[in-house]
Tab-separated table of C-alpha atoms in Angstrom:
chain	number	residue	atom	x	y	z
A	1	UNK	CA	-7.888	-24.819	0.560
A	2	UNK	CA	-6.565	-22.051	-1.937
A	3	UNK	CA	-8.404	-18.711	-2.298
A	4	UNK	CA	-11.564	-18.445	-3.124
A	5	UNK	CA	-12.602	-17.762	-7.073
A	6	UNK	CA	-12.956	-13.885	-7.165
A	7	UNK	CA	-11.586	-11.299	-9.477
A	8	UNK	CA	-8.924	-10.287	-6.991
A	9	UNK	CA	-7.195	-13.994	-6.962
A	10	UNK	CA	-4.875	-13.829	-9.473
A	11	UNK	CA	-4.019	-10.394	-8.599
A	12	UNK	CA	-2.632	-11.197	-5.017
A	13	UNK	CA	-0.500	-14.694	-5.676
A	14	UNK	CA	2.706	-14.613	-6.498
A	15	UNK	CA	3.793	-13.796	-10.387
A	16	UNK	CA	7.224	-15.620	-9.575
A	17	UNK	CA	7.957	-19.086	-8.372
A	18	UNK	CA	10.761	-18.081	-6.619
A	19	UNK	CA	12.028	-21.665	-7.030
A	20	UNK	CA	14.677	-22.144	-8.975
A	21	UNK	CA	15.323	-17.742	-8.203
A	22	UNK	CA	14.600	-15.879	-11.385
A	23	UNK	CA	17.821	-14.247	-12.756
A	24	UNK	CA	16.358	-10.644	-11.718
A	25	UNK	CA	13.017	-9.814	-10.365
A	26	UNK	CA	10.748	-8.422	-7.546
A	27	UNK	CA	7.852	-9.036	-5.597
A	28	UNK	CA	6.080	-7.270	-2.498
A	29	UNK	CA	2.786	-7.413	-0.501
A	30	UNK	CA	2.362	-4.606	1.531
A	31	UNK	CA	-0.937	-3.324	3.958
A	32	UNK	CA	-1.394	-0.373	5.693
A	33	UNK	CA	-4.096	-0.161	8.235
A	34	UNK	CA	-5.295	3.115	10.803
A	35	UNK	CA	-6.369	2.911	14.344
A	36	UNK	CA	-6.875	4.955	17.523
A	37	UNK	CA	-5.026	4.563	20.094
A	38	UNK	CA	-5.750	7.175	23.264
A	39	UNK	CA	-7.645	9.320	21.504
A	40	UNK	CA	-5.517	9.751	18.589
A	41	UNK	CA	-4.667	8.628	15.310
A	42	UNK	CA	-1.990	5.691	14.573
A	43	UNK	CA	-1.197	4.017	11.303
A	44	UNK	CA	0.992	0.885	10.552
A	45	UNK	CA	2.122	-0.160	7.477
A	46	UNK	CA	4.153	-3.360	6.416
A	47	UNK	CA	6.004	-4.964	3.664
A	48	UNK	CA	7.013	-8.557	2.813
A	49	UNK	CA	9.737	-8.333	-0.158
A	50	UNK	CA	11.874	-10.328	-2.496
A	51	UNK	CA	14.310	-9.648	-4.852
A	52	UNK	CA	17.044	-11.223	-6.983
A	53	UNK	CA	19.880	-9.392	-8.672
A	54	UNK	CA	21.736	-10.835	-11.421
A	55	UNK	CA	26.077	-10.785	-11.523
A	56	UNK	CA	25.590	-13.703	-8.626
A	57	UNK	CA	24.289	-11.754	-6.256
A	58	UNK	CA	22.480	-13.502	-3.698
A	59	UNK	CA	18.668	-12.842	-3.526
A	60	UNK	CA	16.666	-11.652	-0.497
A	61	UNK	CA	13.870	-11.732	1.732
A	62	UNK	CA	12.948	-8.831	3.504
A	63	UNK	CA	10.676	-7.659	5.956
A	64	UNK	CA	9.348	-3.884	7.211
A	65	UNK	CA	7.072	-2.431	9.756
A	66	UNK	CA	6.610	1.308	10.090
A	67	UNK	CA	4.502	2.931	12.752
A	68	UNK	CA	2.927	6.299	12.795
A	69	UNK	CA	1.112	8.698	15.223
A	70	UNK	CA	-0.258	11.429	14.195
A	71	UNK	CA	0.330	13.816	17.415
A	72	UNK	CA	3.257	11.777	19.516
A	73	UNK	CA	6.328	11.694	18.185
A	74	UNK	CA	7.746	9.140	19.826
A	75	UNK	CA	5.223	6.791	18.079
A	76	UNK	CA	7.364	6.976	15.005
A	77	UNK	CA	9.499	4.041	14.220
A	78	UNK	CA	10.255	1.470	12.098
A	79	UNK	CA	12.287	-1.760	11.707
A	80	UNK	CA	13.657	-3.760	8.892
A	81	UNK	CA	15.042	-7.246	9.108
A	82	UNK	CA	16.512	-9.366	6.692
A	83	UNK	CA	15.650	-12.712	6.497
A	84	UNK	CA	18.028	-16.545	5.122
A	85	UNK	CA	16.309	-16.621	1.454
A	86	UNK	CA	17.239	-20.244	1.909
A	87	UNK	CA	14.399	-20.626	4.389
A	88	UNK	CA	11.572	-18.821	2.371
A	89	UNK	CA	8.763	-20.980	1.875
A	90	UNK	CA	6.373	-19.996	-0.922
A	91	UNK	CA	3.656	-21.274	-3.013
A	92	UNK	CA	2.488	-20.236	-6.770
A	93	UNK	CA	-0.916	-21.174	-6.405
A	94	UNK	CA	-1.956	-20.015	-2.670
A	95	UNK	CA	-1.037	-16.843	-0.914
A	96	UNK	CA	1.724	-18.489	1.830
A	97	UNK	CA	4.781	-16.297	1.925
A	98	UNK	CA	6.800	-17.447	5.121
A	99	UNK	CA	10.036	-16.120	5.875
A	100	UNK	CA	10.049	-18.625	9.060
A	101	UNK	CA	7.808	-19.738	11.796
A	102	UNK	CA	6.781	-16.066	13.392
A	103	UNK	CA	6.874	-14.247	10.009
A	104	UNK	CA	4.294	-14.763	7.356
A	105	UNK	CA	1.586	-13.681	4.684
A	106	UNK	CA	-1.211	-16.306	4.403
A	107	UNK	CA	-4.392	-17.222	3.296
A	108	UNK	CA	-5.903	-19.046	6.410
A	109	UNK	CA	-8.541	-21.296	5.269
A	110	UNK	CA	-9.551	-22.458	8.304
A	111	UNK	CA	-10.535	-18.927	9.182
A	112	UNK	CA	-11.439	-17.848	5.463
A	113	UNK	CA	-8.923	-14.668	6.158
A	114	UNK	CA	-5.538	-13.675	5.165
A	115	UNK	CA	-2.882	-13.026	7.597
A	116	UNK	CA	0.092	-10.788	7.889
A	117	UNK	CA	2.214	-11.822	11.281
A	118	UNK	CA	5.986	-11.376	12.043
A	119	UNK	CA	8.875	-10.863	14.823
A	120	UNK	CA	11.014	-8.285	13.649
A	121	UNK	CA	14.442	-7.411	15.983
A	122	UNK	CA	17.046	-4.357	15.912
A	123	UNK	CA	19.477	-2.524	17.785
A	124	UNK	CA	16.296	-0.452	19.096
A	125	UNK	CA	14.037	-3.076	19.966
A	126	UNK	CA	11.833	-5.576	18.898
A	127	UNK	CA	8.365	-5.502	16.760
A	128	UNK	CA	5.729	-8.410	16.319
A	129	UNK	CA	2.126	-7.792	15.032
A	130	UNK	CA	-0.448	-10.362	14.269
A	131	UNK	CA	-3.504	-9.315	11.969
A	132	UNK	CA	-6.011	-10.451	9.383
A	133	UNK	CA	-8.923	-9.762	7.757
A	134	UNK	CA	-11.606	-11.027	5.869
A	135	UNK	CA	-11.202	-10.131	1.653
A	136	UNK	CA	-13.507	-8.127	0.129
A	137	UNK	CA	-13.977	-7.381	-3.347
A	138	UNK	CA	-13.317	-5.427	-5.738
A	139	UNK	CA	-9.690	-5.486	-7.094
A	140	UNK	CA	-7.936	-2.772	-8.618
A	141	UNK	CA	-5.217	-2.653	-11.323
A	142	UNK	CA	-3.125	0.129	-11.418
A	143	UNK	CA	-2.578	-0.049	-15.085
A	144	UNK	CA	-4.946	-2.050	-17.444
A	145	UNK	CA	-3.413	-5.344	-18.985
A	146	UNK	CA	-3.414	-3.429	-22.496
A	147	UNK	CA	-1.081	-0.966	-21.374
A	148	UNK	CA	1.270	-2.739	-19.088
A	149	UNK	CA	3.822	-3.244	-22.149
A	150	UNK	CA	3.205	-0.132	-23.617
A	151	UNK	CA	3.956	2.329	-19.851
A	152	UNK	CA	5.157	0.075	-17.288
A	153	UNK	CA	6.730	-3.038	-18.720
A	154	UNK	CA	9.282	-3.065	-15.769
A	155	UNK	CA	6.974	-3.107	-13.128
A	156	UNK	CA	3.419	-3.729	-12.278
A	157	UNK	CA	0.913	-3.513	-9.275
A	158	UNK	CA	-2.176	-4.173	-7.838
A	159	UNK	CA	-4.719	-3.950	-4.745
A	160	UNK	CA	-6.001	-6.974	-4.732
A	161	UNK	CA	-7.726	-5.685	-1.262
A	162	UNK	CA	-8.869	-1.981	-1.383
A	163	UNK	CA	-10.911	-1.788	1.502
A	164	UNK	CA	-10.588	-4.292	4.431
A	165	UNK	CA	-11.207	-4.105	8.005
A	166	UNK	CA	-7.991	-5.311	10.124
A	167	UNK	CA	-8.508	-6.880	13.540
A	168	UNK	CA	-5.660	-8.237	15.860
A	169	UNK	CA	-2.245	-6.771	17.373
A	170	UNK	CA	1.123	-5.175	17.228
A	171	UNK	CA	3.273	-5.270	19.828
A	172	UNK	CA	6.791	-2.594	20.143
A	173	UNK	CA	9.514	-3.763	23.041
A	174	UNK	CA	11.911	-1.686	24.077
A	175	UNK	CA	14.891	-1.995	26.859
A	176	UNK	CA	12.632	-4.508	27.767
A	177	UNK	CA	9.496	-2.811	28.118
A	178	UNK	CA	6.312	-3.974	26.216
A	179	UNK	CA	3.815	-1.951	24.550
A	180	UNK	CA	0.697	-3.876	22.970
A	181	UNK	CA	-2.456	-2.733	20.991
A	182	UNK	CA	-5.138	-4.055	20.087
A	183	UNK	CA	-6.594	-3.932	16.570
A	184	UNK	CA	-10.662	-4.572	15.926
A	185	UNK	CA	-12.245	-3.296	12.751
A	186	UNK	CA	-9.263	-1.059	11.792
A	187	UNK	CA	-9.332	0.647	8.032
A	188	UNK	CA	-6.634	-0.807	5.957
A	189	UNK	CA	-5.349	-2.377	2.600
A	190	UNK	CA	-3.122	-5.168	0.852
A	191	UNK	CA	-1.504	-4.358	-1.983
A	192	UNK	CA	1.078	-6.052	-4.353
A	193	UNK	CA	3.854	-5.116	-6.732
A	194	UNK	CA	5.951	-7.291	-8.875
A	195	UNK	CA	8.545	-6.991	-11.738
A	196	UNK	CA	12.234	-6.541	-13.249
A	197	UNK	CA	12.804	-3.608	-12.151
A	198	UNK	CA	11.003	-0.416	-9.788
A	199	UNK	CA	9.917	2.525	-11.539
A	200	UNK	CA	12.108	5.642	-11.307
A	201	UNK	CA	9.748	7.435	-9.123
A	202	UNK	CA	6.155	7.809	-8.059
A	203	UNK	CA	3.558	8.981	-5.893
A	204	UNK	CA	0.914	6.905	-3.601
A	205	UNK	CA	-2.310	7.967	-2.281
A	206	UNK	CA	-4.601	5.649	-0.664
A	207	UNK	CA	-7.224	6.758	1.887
A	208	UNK	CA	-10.892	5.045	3.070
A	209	UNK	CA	-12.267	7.405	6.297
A	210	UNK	CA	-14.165	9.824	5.125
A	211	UNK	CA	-16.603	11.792	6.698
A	212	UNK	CA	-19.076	14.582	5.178
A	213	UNK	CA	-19.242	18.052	5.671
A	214	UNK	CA	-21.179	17.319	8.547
A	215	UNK	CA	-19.232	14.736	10.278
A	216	UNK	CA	-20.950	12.047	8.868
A	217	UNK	CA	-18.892	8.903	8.151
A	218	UNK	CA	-18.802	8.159	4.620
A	219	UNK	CA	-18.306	4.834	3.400
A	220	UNK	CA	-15.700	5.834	0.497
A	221	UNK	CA	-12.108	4.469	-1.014
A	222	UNK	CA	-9.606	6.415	-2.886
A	223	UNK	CA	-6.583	5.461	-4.227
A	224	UNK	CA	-4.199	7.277	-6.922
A	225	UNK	CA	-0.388	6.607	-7.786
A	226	UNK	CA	1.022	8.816	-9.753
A	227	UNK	CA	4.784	7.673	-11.873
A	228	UNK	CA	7.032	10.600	-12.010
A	229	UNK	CA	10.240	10.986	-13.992
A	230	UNK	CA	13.020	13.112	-13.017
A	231	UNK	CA	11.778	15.050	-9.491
A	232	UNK	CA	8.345	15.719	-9.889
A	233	UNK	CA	6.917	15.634	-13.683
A	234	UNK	CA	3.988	14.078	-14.152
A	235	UNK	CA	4.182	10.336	-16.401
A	236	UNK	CA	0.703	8.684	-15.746
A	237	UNK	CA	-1.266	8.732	-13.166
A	238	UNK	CA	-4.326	6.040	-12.364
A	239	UNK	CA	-6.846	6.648	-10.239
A	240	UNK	CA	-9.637	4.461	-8.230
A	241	UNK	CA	-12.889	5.755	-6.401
A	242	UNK	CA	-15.459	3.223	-4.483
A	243	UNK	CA	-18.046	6.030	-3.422
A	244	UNK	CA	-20.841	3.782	-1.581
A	245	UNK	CA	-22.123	1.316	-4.553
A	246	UNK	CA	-20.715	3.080	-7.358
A	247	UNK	CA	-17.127	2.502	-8.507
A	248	UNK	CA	-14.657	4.846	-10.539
A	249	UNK	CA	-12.110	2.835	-11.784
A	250	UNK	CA	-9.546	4.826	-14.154
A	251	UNK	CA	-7.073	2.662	-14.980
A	252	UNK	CA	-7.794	2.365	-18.810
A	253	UNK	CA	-6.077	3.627	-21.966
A	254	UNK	CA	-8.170	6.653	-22.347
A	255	UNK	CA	-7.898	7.322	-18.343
A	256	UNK	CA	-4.276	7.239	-18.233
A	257	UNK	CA	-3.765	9.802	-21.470
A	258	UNK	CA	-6.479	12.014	-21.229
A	259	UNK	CA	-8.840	11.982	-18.695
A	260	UNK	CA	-6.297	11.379	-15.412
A	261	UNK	CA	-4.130	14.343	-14.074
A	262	UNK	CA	-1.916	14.002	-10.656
A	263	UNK	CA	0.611	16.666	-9.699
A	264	UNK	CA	3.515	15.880	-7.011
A	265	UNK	CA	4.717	18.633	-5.346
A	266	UNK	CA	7.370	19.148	-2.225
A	267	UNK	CA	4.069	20.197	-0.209
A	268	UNK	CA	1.304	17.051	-1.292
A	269	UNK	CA	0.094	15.729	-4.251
A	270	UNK	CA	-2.796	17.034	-6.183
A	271	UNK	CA	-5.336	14.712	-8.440
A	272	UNK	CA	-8.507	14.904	-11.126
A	273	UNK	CA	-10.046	12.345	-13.328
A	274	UNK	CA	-13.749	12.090	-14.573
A	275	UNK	CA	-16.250	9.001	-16.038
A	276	UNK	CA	-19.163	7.324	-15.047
A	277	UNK	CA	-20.817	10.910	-14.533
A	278	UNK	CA	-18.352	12.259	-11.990
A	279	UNK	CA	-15.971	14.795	-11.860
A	280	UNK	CA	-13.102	13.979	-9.124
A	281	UNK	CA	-10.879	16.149	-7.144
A	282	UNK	CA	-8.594	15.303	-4.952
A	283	UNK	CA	-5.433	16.935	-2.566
A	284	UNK	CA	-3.463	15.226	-0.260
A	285	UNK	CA	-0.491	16.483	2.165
A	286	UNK	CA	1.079	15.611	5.202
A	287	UNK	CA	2.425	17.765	8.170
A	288	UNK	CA	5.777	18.292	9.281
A	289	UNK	CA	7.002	15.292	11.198
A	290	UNK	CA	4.661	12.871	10.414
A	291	UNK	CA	6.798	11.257	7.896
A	292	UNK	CA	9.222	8.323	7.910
A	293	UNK	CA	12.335	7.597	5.053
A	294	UNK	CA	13.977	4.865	4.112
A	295	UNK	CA	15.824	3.522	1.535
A	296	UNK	CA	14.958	0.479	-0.599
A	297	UNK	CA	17.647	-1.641	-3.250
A	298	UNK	CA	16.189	-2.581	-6.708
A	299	UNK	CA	16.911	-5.441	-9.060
A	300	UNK	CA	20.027	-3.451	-10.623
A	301	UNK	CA	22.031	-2.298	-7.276
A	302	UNK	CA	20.705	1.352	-7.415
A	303	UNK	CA	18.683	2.162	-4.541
A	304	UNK	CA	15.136	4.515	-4.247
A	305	UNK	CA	14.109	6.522	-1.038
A	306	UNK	CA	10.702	6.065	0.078
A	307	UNK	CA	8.983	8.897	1.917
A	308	UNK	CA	5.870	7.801	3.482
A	309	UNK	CA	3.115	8.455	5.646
A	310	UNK	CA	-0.044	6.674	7.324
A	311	UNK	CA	-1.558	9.724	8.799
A	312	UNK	CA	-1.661	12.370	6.015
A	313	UNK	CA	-4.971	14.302	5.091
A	314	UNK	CA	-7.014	14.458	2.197
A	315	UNK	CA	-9.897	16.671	0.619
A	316	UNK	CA	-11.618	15.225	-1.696
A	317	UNK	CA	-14.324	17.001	-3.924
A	318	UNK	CA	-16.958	14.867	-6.337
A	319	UNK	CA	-19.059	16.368	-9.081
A	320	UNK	CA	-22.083	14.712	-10.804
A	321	UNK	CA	-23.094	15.793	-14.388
A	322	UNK	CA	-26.655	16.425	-13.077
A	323	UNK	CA	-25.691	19.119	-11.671
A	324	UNK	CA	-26.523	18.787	-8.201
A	325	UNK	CA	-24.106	19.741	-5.156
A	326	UNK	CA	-20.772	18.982	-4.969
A	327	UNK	CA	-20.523	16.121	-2.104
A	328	UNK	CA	-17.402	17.282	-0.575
A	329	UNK	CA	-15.352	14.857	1.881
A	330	UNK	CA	-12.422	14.995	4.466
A	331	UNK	CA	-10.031	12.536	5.222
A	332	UNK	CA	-8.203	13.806	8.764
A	333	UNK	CA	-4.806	12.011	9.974
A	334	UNK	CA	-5.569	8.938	8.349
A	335	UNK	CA	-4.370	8.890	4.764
A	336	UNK	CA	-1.810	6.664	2.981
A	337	UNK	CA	1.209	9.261	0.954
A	338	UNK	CA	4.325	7.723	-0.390
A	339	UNK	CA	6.507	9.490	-2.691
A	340	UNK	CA	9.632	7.553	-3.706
A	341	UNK	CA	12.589	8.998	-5.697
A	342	UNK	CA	15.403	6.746	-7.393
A	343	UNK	CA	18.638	8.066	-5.745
C-alpha cells in the first residue's frame, strides 16, 4: 500500500531512483523530535543520506543520530555510520529507504505511519531508536516550483511533515551499559532535501511548542531557512507559520524578494515576513554548549560544517492588521537551529 493521496506525497518520495546511481546527486530525510526526560528538555534529530560523486567515486549511504539535553551535558552525542551502498534498498514510488534489516525510513501501511528505526555503532558506543508517527498535513516547500530554477537550481527541499507527534524509543549503550527512553506524543518533524549539489550556506529554524504569555500552550509551527553566501549575508530567506487554523506560507516569488527578511548572526538568527493580515517576528538563539558540529561531504568532494541544535529558544511576535494586541509566544529549550557553512 503506497502513501496515501495528499499534497505532501510527492514531496517526501524519493526524486532519484538510485538504481542505476545518478552520475552526481543527493538525497536526505531527516526528523527532529523534543521530549522530557527527568524533568528536562531532550531533542533528537536524525538523518538518512545518499550521495554520488562523479570521477568514479563510489556513492554512499549514510546514517546520523544526534542527541541533545538542554541542562546535562553529558546528554550530548552523536554517531554516524556508514553503510555498503550495495545493500540499499529503495523504492521511487513508496517511502522505503533501508540501509539493512535494523536501519530504515518507511511508510508502514499496516500501521498507516511512517517509520524512522536504525542500529548505529562507534568507538563510543552504540545507538538504536525506533519511532513513527502518524502524517499530518500540510506540506511546505521551501521555495515555490517557479523559482526553484531561478534561486536554487542545485538544491531543493521540503517538509513534507511540519508538525507530527513522535511516539516510540531510543536507546544509547555504552561500555555496556543501556540507557532507554521512551517516546509518546513527542513534537517533531520530517523533512527532505535533494539535488546536485548543497547550497553554500544557510540557516534552519524550525520550532512547534509554544506557549502564551501566560503559559498557555499554543498550538503553533514555525519554520524559516535562511541561504547565506559568504559568512553571514543574507540570499533568500522562506518562511512558514501554522498559527491554530490559519497558515502563513511565504515561500512565493514576491515572499522571497520583498516581503521575507532573515538575518544570521554568530549569536541567533533573526526573521520577519508579512501576508494574510499578519505581521511576523521572529528571534532564535541557542546557549553556550548546547550545540553539536559536524562535518558533512557534498556531491563535488568539498565538505560543509553543520552547527546544530534541538534545544534552542525562540520569541516569536505576531501582528494582525486590525490592530488588536500583539499575541506574543515563547518557545523555551525546544527549538530546531542549524547553521551550516561550506568549508
Amino acid at each position: 500500500m503506497a502513501l496515501p493521496d495528499s499534497s505532501w506525497r510527492e514531496d517526501v518520495l524519493p526524486r532519484y531512483r538510485w538504481r542505476p546511481v545518478p552520475s552526481r546527486a543527493y538525497e536526505v530525510w531527516y526528523g527532529k523530535t523534543v521530549y522530557s526526560h527527568e524533568g528536562r528538555n531532550c531533542g533528537f534529530w536524525f538523518r538518512y543520506e545518499l550521495l554520488t560523486r562523479s570521477e568514479g567515486q563510489q556513492p554512499r549511504a549514510d546514517v546520523w543520530g544526534i542527541h541533545f539535553d538542554a541542562t546535562d551535558p553529558s546528554g550530548n552525542f552523536q554517531l554516524h555510520q556508514s553503510f555498503d551502498f550495495e545493500r540499499l534498498q529503495i523504492s521511487p514510488d513508496v517511502l522505503a529507504i533501508a540501509m539493512d534489516r535494523d536501519t530504515y525510513l518507511v511508510w508502514d501501511a499496516v500501521a498507516g505511519c511512517v517509520r524512522s528505526a536504525a542500529r548505529l555503532t562507534g568507538p563510543d558506543g552504540s545507538l538504536s531508536w525506533d519511532l513513527r508517527f502518524f502524517p499530518e498535513p500540510p506540506s511546505f516547500r521551501y521555495v515555490s516550483p517557479a523559482m526553484v530554477a531561478r534561486l536554487v537550481a542545485d538544491s531543493n527541499a521540503a517538509t513534507p511533515f511540519e508538525d507530527v507527534s513522535y511516539d516510540g524509543w531510543l536507546e544509547r549503550n555504552v561500555a555496556a551499559a543501556g540507557h532507554r527512553r521512551p517516546l509518546r506524543g513527542a513534537p517533531g518533524m520530517l523533512g527532505h532535501i535533494w539535488g546536485t549539489r548543497h547550497a553554500d550556506g544557510w540557516c534552519w529554524l524550525h520550532a512547534n511548542q509554544f506557549r502564551a504569555e501566560d503559559g498557555t500552550p499554543v498550538r503553533a509551527a514555525l519554520e524559516a531557512l535562511t541561504l547565506t553566501r559568504g559568512g553571514n549575508r543574507n540570499a533568500l530567506t522562506t518562511v512558514f507559520l501554522r498559527l491554530g487554523d490559519e497558515v502563513l506560507d511565504a515561500s512565493g516569488p514576491i515572499d522571497l524578494l520583498r516581503r521575507n527578511r532573515g538575518t544570521v548572526s554568530r549569536g541567533g538568527y533573526r526573521l520577519e515576513t508579512s501576508g494574510g493580515g499578519l505581521h511576523v517576528e521572529a528571534y532564535a538563539s541557542v546557549e553556550p554548549g548546547r550545540e553539536r558540529t559536524f562535518e558533512l561531504i557534498d556531491t563535488d568532494g568539498t565538505t560543509l560544517s553543520n552547527t546544530s541544535s534541538l534545544v534552542g529558544d525562540v520569541e516569536l511576535v505576531v501582528r494582525r492588521g486590525d490592530g488588536t494586541r500583539p499575541m506574543r509566544l515563547t518557545c523555551r529549550s525546544a527549538a530546531a537551529l542549524e547553521k551550516v557553512e561550506r568549508s
